Amino acid sequence: MKSWIAPFLLATTLTAGAAEVPEVEVYKSPYCGCCTEWAKHMADNGFRIKSVDVEDVPAARAKLGMPERYASCHTARIGNYVIEGHVPAADIKRLLKEQPKAIGLAAPGMPGGSPGMESARKQPYDVLVIGKDGKASVFAKH
């Protein structure tokens, strides 16, 4: 086999496999470290990350359709869903599997101990599923 063929086959295989992995578009401030840490958490759990630095996260959130009352420091889109804040990857995988009729998931605020907000002092928090009507119900407790 010619020396240039093996790298080409490897690159093709990695690209083909990557297409099957869900892509998460993360809209975040370029100055926020915890958003970057959450993106790393998502990548470590098998998601492809497209990071989009924006100066106005609330405007991006509004454009994506997530009500402001569930705000956190970053907003993401995966498929037809919006993910607000430090939602664990396992909850997002469950969302994608169950496919509820919803805007998406939210972990309002910046709960200590959530992905990207790791700390010695972990606080309990809920991940909410946000219905198409903007109303929330508990999706997961952490």
PDB file of C-alpha atoms in Angstrom:
ATOM      1  CA  MET A   1       0.000   0.000   0.000  1.00  0.00           C
ATOM      2  CA  LYS A   2       1.346   3.414  -0.904  1.00  0.00           C
ATOM      3  CA  SER A   3       2.315   5.603   2.077  1.00  0.00           C
ATOM      4  CA  TRP A   4      -0.274   8.309   1.267  1.00  0.00           C
ATOM      5  CA  ILE A   5      -3.224   5.887   1.259  1.00  0.00           C
ATOM      6  CA  ALA A   6      -3.211   4.915   4.948  1.00  0.00           C
ATOM      7  CA  PRO A   7      -3.562   8.509   6.280  1.00  0.00           C
ATOM      8  CA  PHE A   8      -6.311   9.162   3.693  1.00  0.00           C
ATOM      9  CA  LEU A   9      -8.273   6.082   4.825  1.00  0.00           C
ATOM     10  CA  LEU A  10      -7.896   7.049   8.482  1.00  0.00           C
ATOM     11  CA  ALA A  11      -9.097  10.610   7.831  1.00  0.00           C
ATOM     12  CA  THR A  12     -12.061   9.352   5.829  1.00  0.00           C
ATOM     13  CA  THR A  13     -13.053   6.933   8.591  1.00  0.00           C
ATOM     14  CA  LEU A  14     -12.841   9.609  11.292  1.00  0.00           C
ATOM     15  CA  THR A  15     -14.875  12.044   9.215  1.00  0.00           C
ATOM     16  CA  ALA A  16     -17.553   9.458   8.439  1.00  0.00           C
ATOM     17  CA  GLY A  17     -17.821   8.480  12.098  1.00  0.00           C
ATOM     18  CA  ALA A  18     -17.964  12.110  13.210  1.00  0.00           C
ATOM     19  CA  ALA A  19     -21.029  12.724  11.028  1.00  0.00           C
ATOM     20  CA  GLU A  20     -22.990  10.296  13.205  1.00  0.00           C
ATOM     21  CA  VAL A  21     -22.126  12.167  16.410  1.00  0.00           C
ATOM     22  CA  PRO A  22     -24.584  14.953  17.292  1.00  0.00           C
ATOM     23  CA  GLU A  23     -23.232  18.477  16.915  1.00  0.00           C
ATOM     24  CA  VAL A  24     -23.865  21.012  19.648  1.00  0.00           C
ATOM     25  CA  GLU A  25     -23.697  24.705  18.719  1.00  0.00           C
ATOM     26  CA  VAL A  26     -22.739  26.579  21.884  1.00  0.00           C
ATOM     27  CA  TYR A  27     -23.504  30.306  21.968  1.00  0.00           C
ATOM     28  CA  LYS A  28     -21.333  31.837  24.667  1.00  0.00           C
ATOM     29  CA  SER A  29     -19.373  34.878  25.706  1.00  0.00           C
ATOM     30  CA  PRO A  30     -15.725  34.688  24.637  1.00  0.00           C
ATOM     31  CA  TYR A  31     -14.839  35.670  28.227  1.00  0.00           C
ATOM     32  CA  CYS A  32     -16.682  32.869  30.078  1.00  0.00           C
ATOM     33  CA  GLY A  33     -14.533  29.986  31.274  1.00  0.00           C
ATOM     34  CA  CYS A  34     -17.340  27.831  32.671  1.00  0.00           C
ATOM     35  CA  CYS A  35     -19.017  27.751  29.238  1.00  0.00           C
ATOM     36  CA  THR A  36     -15.793  26.376  27.767  1.00  0.00           C
ATOM     37  CA  GLU A  37     -15.665  23.781  30.541  1.00  0.00           C
ATOM     38  CA  TRP A  38     -19.268  22.709  29.783  1.00  0.00           C
ATOM     39  CA  ALA A  39     -18.346  22.357  26.091  1.00  0.00           C
ATOM     40  CA  LYS A  40     -15.429  20.119  27.138  1.00  0.00           C
ATOM     41  CA  HIS A  41     -17.859  18.024  29.231  1.00  0.00           C
ATOM     42  CA  MET A  42     -20.062  17.607  26.168  1.00  0.00           C
ATOM     43  CA  ALA A  43     -17.103  16.666  23.939  1.00  0.00           C
ATOM     44  CA  ASP A  44     -15.902  14.166  26.546  1.00  0.00           C
ATOM     45  CA  ASN A  45     -19.363  12.577  26.330  1.00  0.00           C
ATOM     46  CA  GLY A  46     -19.309  12.058  22.586  1.00  0.00           C
ATOM     47  CA  PHE A  47     -20.755  15.276  21.167  1.00  0.00           C
ATOM     48  CA  ARG A  48     -19.145  17.380  18.444  1.00  0.00           C
ATOM     49  CA  ILE A  49     -18.874  21.006  19.542  1.00  0.00           C
ATOM     50  CA  LYS A  50     -19.223  24.129  17.445  1.00  0.00           C
ATOM     51  CA  SER A  51     -18.438  27.066  19.704  1.00  0.00           C
ATOM     52  CA  VAL A  52     -19.924  30.412  18.660  1.00  0.00           C
ATOM     53  CA  ASP A  53     -18.638  33.411  20.612  1.00  0.00           C
ATOM     54  CA  VAL A  54     -21.269  36.143  20.855  1.00  0.00           C
ATOM     55  CA  GLU A  55     -21.241  39.474  22.666  1.00  0.00           C
ATOM     56  CA  ASP A  56     -24.966  39.249  23.487  1.00  0.00           C
ATOM     57  CA  VAL A  57     -25.920  35.825  24.872  1.00  0.00           C
ATOM     58  CA  PRO A  58     -29.478  36.945  25.803  1.00  0.00           C
ATOM     59  CA  ALA A  59     -30.086  37.922  22.149  1.00  0.00           C
ATOM     60  CA  ALA A  60     -28.843  34.510  20.979  1.00  0.00           C
ATOM     61  CA  ARG A  61     -31.068  32.837  23.591  1.00  0.00           C
ATOM     62  CA  ALA A  62     -34.111  34.798  22.389  1.00  0.00           C
ATOM     63  CA  LYS A  63     -33.351  34.017  18.744  1.00  0.00           C
ATOM     64  CA  LEU A  64     -33.207  30.296  19.559  1.00  0.00           C
ATOM     65  CA  GLY A  65     -36.534  30.492  21.410  1.00  0.00           C
ATOM     66  CA  MET A  66     -35.530  29.845  25.026  1.00  0.00           C
ATOM     67  CA  PRO A  67     -37.502  32.042  27.460  1.00  0.00           C
ATOM     68  CA  GLU A  68     -35.288  34.440  29.420  1.00  0.00           C
ATOM     69  CA  ARG A  69     -36.679  33.261  32.778  1.00  0.00           C
ATOM     70  CA  TYR A  70     -34.637  30.026  32.387  1.00  0.00           C
ATOM     71  CA  ALA A  71     -31.397  31.884  31.593  1.00  0.00           C
ATOM     72  CA  SER A  72     -27.871  30.770  32.333  1.00  0.00           C
ATOM     73  CA  CYS A  73     -24.521  31.892  30.937  1.00  0.00           C
ATOM     74  CA  HIS A  74     -24.680  30.033  27.616  1.00  0.00           C
ATOM     75  CA  THR A  75     -27.259  28.646  25.217  1.00  0.00           C
ATOM     76  CA  ALA A  76     -26.802  25.710  22.873  1.00  0.00           C
ATOM     77  CA  ARG A  77     -28.666  24.101  20.026  1.00  0.00           C
ATOM     78  CA  ILE A  78     -28.662  20.419  19.195  1.00  0.00           C
ATOM     79  CA  GLY A  79     -30.974  19.384  16.397  1.00  0.00           C
ATOM     80  CA  ASN A  80     -34.369  20.969  17.041  1.00  0.00           C
ATOM     81  CA  TYR A  81     -33.704  21.466  20.759  1.00  0.00           C
ATOM     82  CA  VAL A  82     -32.274  24.347  22.761  1.00  0.00           C
ATOM     83  CA  ILE A  83     -30.132  23.617  25.810  1.00  0.00           C
ATOM     84  CA  GLU A  84     -29.791  26.378  28.374  1.00  0.00           C
ATOM     85  CA  GLY A  85     -26.924  26.338  30.827  1.00  0.00           C
ATOM     86  CA  HIS A  86     -25.002  23.593  32.549  1.00  0.00           C
ATOM     87  CA  VAL A  87     -27.192  20.613  31.626  1.00  0.00           C
ATOM     88  CA  PRO A  88     -25.389  17.251  32.018  1.00  0.00           C
ATOM     89  CA  ALA A  89     -24.668  15.305  28.828  1.00  0.00           C
ATOM     90  CA  ALA A  90     -26.619  12.296  30.157  1.00  0.00           C
ATOM     91  CA  ASP A  91     -29.789  14.427  30.330  1.00  0.00           C
ATOM     92  CA  ILE A  92     -29.260  15.631  26.760  1.00  0.00           C
ATOM     93  CA  LYS A  93     -28.772  12.054  25.545  1.00  0.00           C
ATOM     94  CA  ARG A  94     -32.043  11.133  27.261  1.00  0.00           C
ATOM     95  CA  LEU A  95     -33.771  14.114  25.606  1.00  0.00           C
ATOM     96  CA  LEU A  96     -32.554  13.004  22.181  1.00  0.00           C
ATOM     97  CA  LYS A  97     -33.686   9.444  22.829  1.00  0.00           C
ATOM     98  CA  GLU A  98     -37.155  10.327  24.160  1.00  0.00           C
ATOM     99  CA  GLN A  99     -37.806  13.180  21.682  1.00  0.00           C
ATOM    100  CA  PRO A 100     -40.451  15.078  23.716  1.00  0.00           C
ATOM    101  CA  LYS A 101     -42.359  17.936  22.115  1.00  0.00           C
ATOM    102  CA  ALA A 102     -40.416  20.712  23.797  1.00  0.00           C
ATOM    103  CA  ILE A 103     -38.212  23.727  23.248  1.00  0.00           C
ATOM    104  CA  GLY A 104     -35.472  21.917  25.141  1.00  0.00           C
ATOM    105  CA  LEU A 105     -33.778  21.638  28.522  1.00  0.00           C
ATOM    106  CA  ALA A 106     -32.577  24.249  31.000  1.00  0.00           C
ATOM    107  CA  ALA A 107     -30.476  24.354  34.145  1.00  0.00           C
ATOM    108  CA  PRO A 108     -31.262  27.957  35.150  1.00  0.00           C
ATOM    109  CA  GLY A 109     -28.564  30.001  36.805  1.00  0.00           C
ATOM    110  CA  MET A 110     -25.163  28.489  37.330  1.00  0.00           C
ATOM    111  CA  PRO A 111     -25.583  25.650  39.863  1.00  0.00           C
ATOM    112  CA  GLY A 112     -22.416  24.707  41.722  1.00  0.00           C
ATOM    113  CA  GLY A 113     -21.364  21.156  40.960  1.00  0.00           C
ATOM    114  CA  SER A 114     -23.025  21.035  37.536  1.00  0.00           C
ATOM    115  CA  PRO A 115     -20.867  20.251  34.468  1.00  0.00           C
ATOM    116  CA  GLY A 116     -18.546  23.195  33.916  1.00  0.00           C
ATOM    117  CA  MET A 117     -19.271  24.499  37.421  1.00  0.00           C
ATOM    118  CA  GLU A 118     -17.474  21.769  39.338  1.00  0.00           C
ATOM    119  CA  SER A 119     -16.687  22.676  42.917  1.00  0.00           C
ATOM    120  CA  ALA A 120     -16.186  21.082  46.302  1.00  0.00           C
ATOM    121  CA  ARG A 121     -19.533  22.532  47.338  1.00  0.00           C
ATOM    122  CA  LYS A 122     -22.151  20.875  45.178  1.00  0.00           C
ATOM    123  CA  GLN A 123     -25.673  22.278  45.314  1.00  0.00           C
ATOM    124  CA  PRO A 124     -28.760  20.308  44.349  1.00  0.00           C
ATOM    125  CA  TYR A 125     -30.389  21.507  41.131  1.00  0.00           C
ATOM    126  CA  ASP A 126     -33.077  20.524  38.675  1.00  0.00           C
ATOM    127  CA  VAL A 127     -32.874  20.251  34.916  1.00  0.00           C
ATOM    128  CA  LEU A 128     -36.147  21.472  33.460  1.00  0.00           C
ATOM    129  CA  VAL A 129     -37.844  20.443  30.242  1.00  0.00           C
ATOM    130  CA  ILE A 130     -39.337  23.552  28.645  1.00  0.00           C
ATOM    131  CA  GLY A 131     -42.561  22.891  26.780  1.00  0.00           C
ATOM    132  CA  LYS A 132     -43.511  24.570  23.527  1.00  0.00           C
ATOM    133  CA  ASP A 133     -45.815  26.796  25.629  1.00  0.00           C
ATOM    134  CA  GLY A 134     -42.824  28.011  27.680  1.00  0.00           C
ATOM    135  CA  LYS A 135     -43.890  26.154  30.822  1.00  0.00           C
ATOM    136  CA  ALA A 136     -41.371  24.014  32.662  1.00  0.00           C
ATOM    137  CA  SER A 137     -41.448  20.722  34.473  1.00  0.00           C
ATOM    138  CA  VAL A 138     -38.659  18.777  36.176  1.00  0.00           C
ATOM    139  CA  PHE A 139     -36.795  16.513  33.767  1.00  0.00           C
ATOM    140  CA  ALA A 140     -34.025  15.395  36.153  1.00  0.00           C
ATOM    141  CA  LYS A 141     -32.842  16.089  39.703  1.00  0.00           C
ATOM    142  CA  HIS A 142     -29.148  16.360  40.501  1.00  0.00           C
TER     143      HIS A 142
END
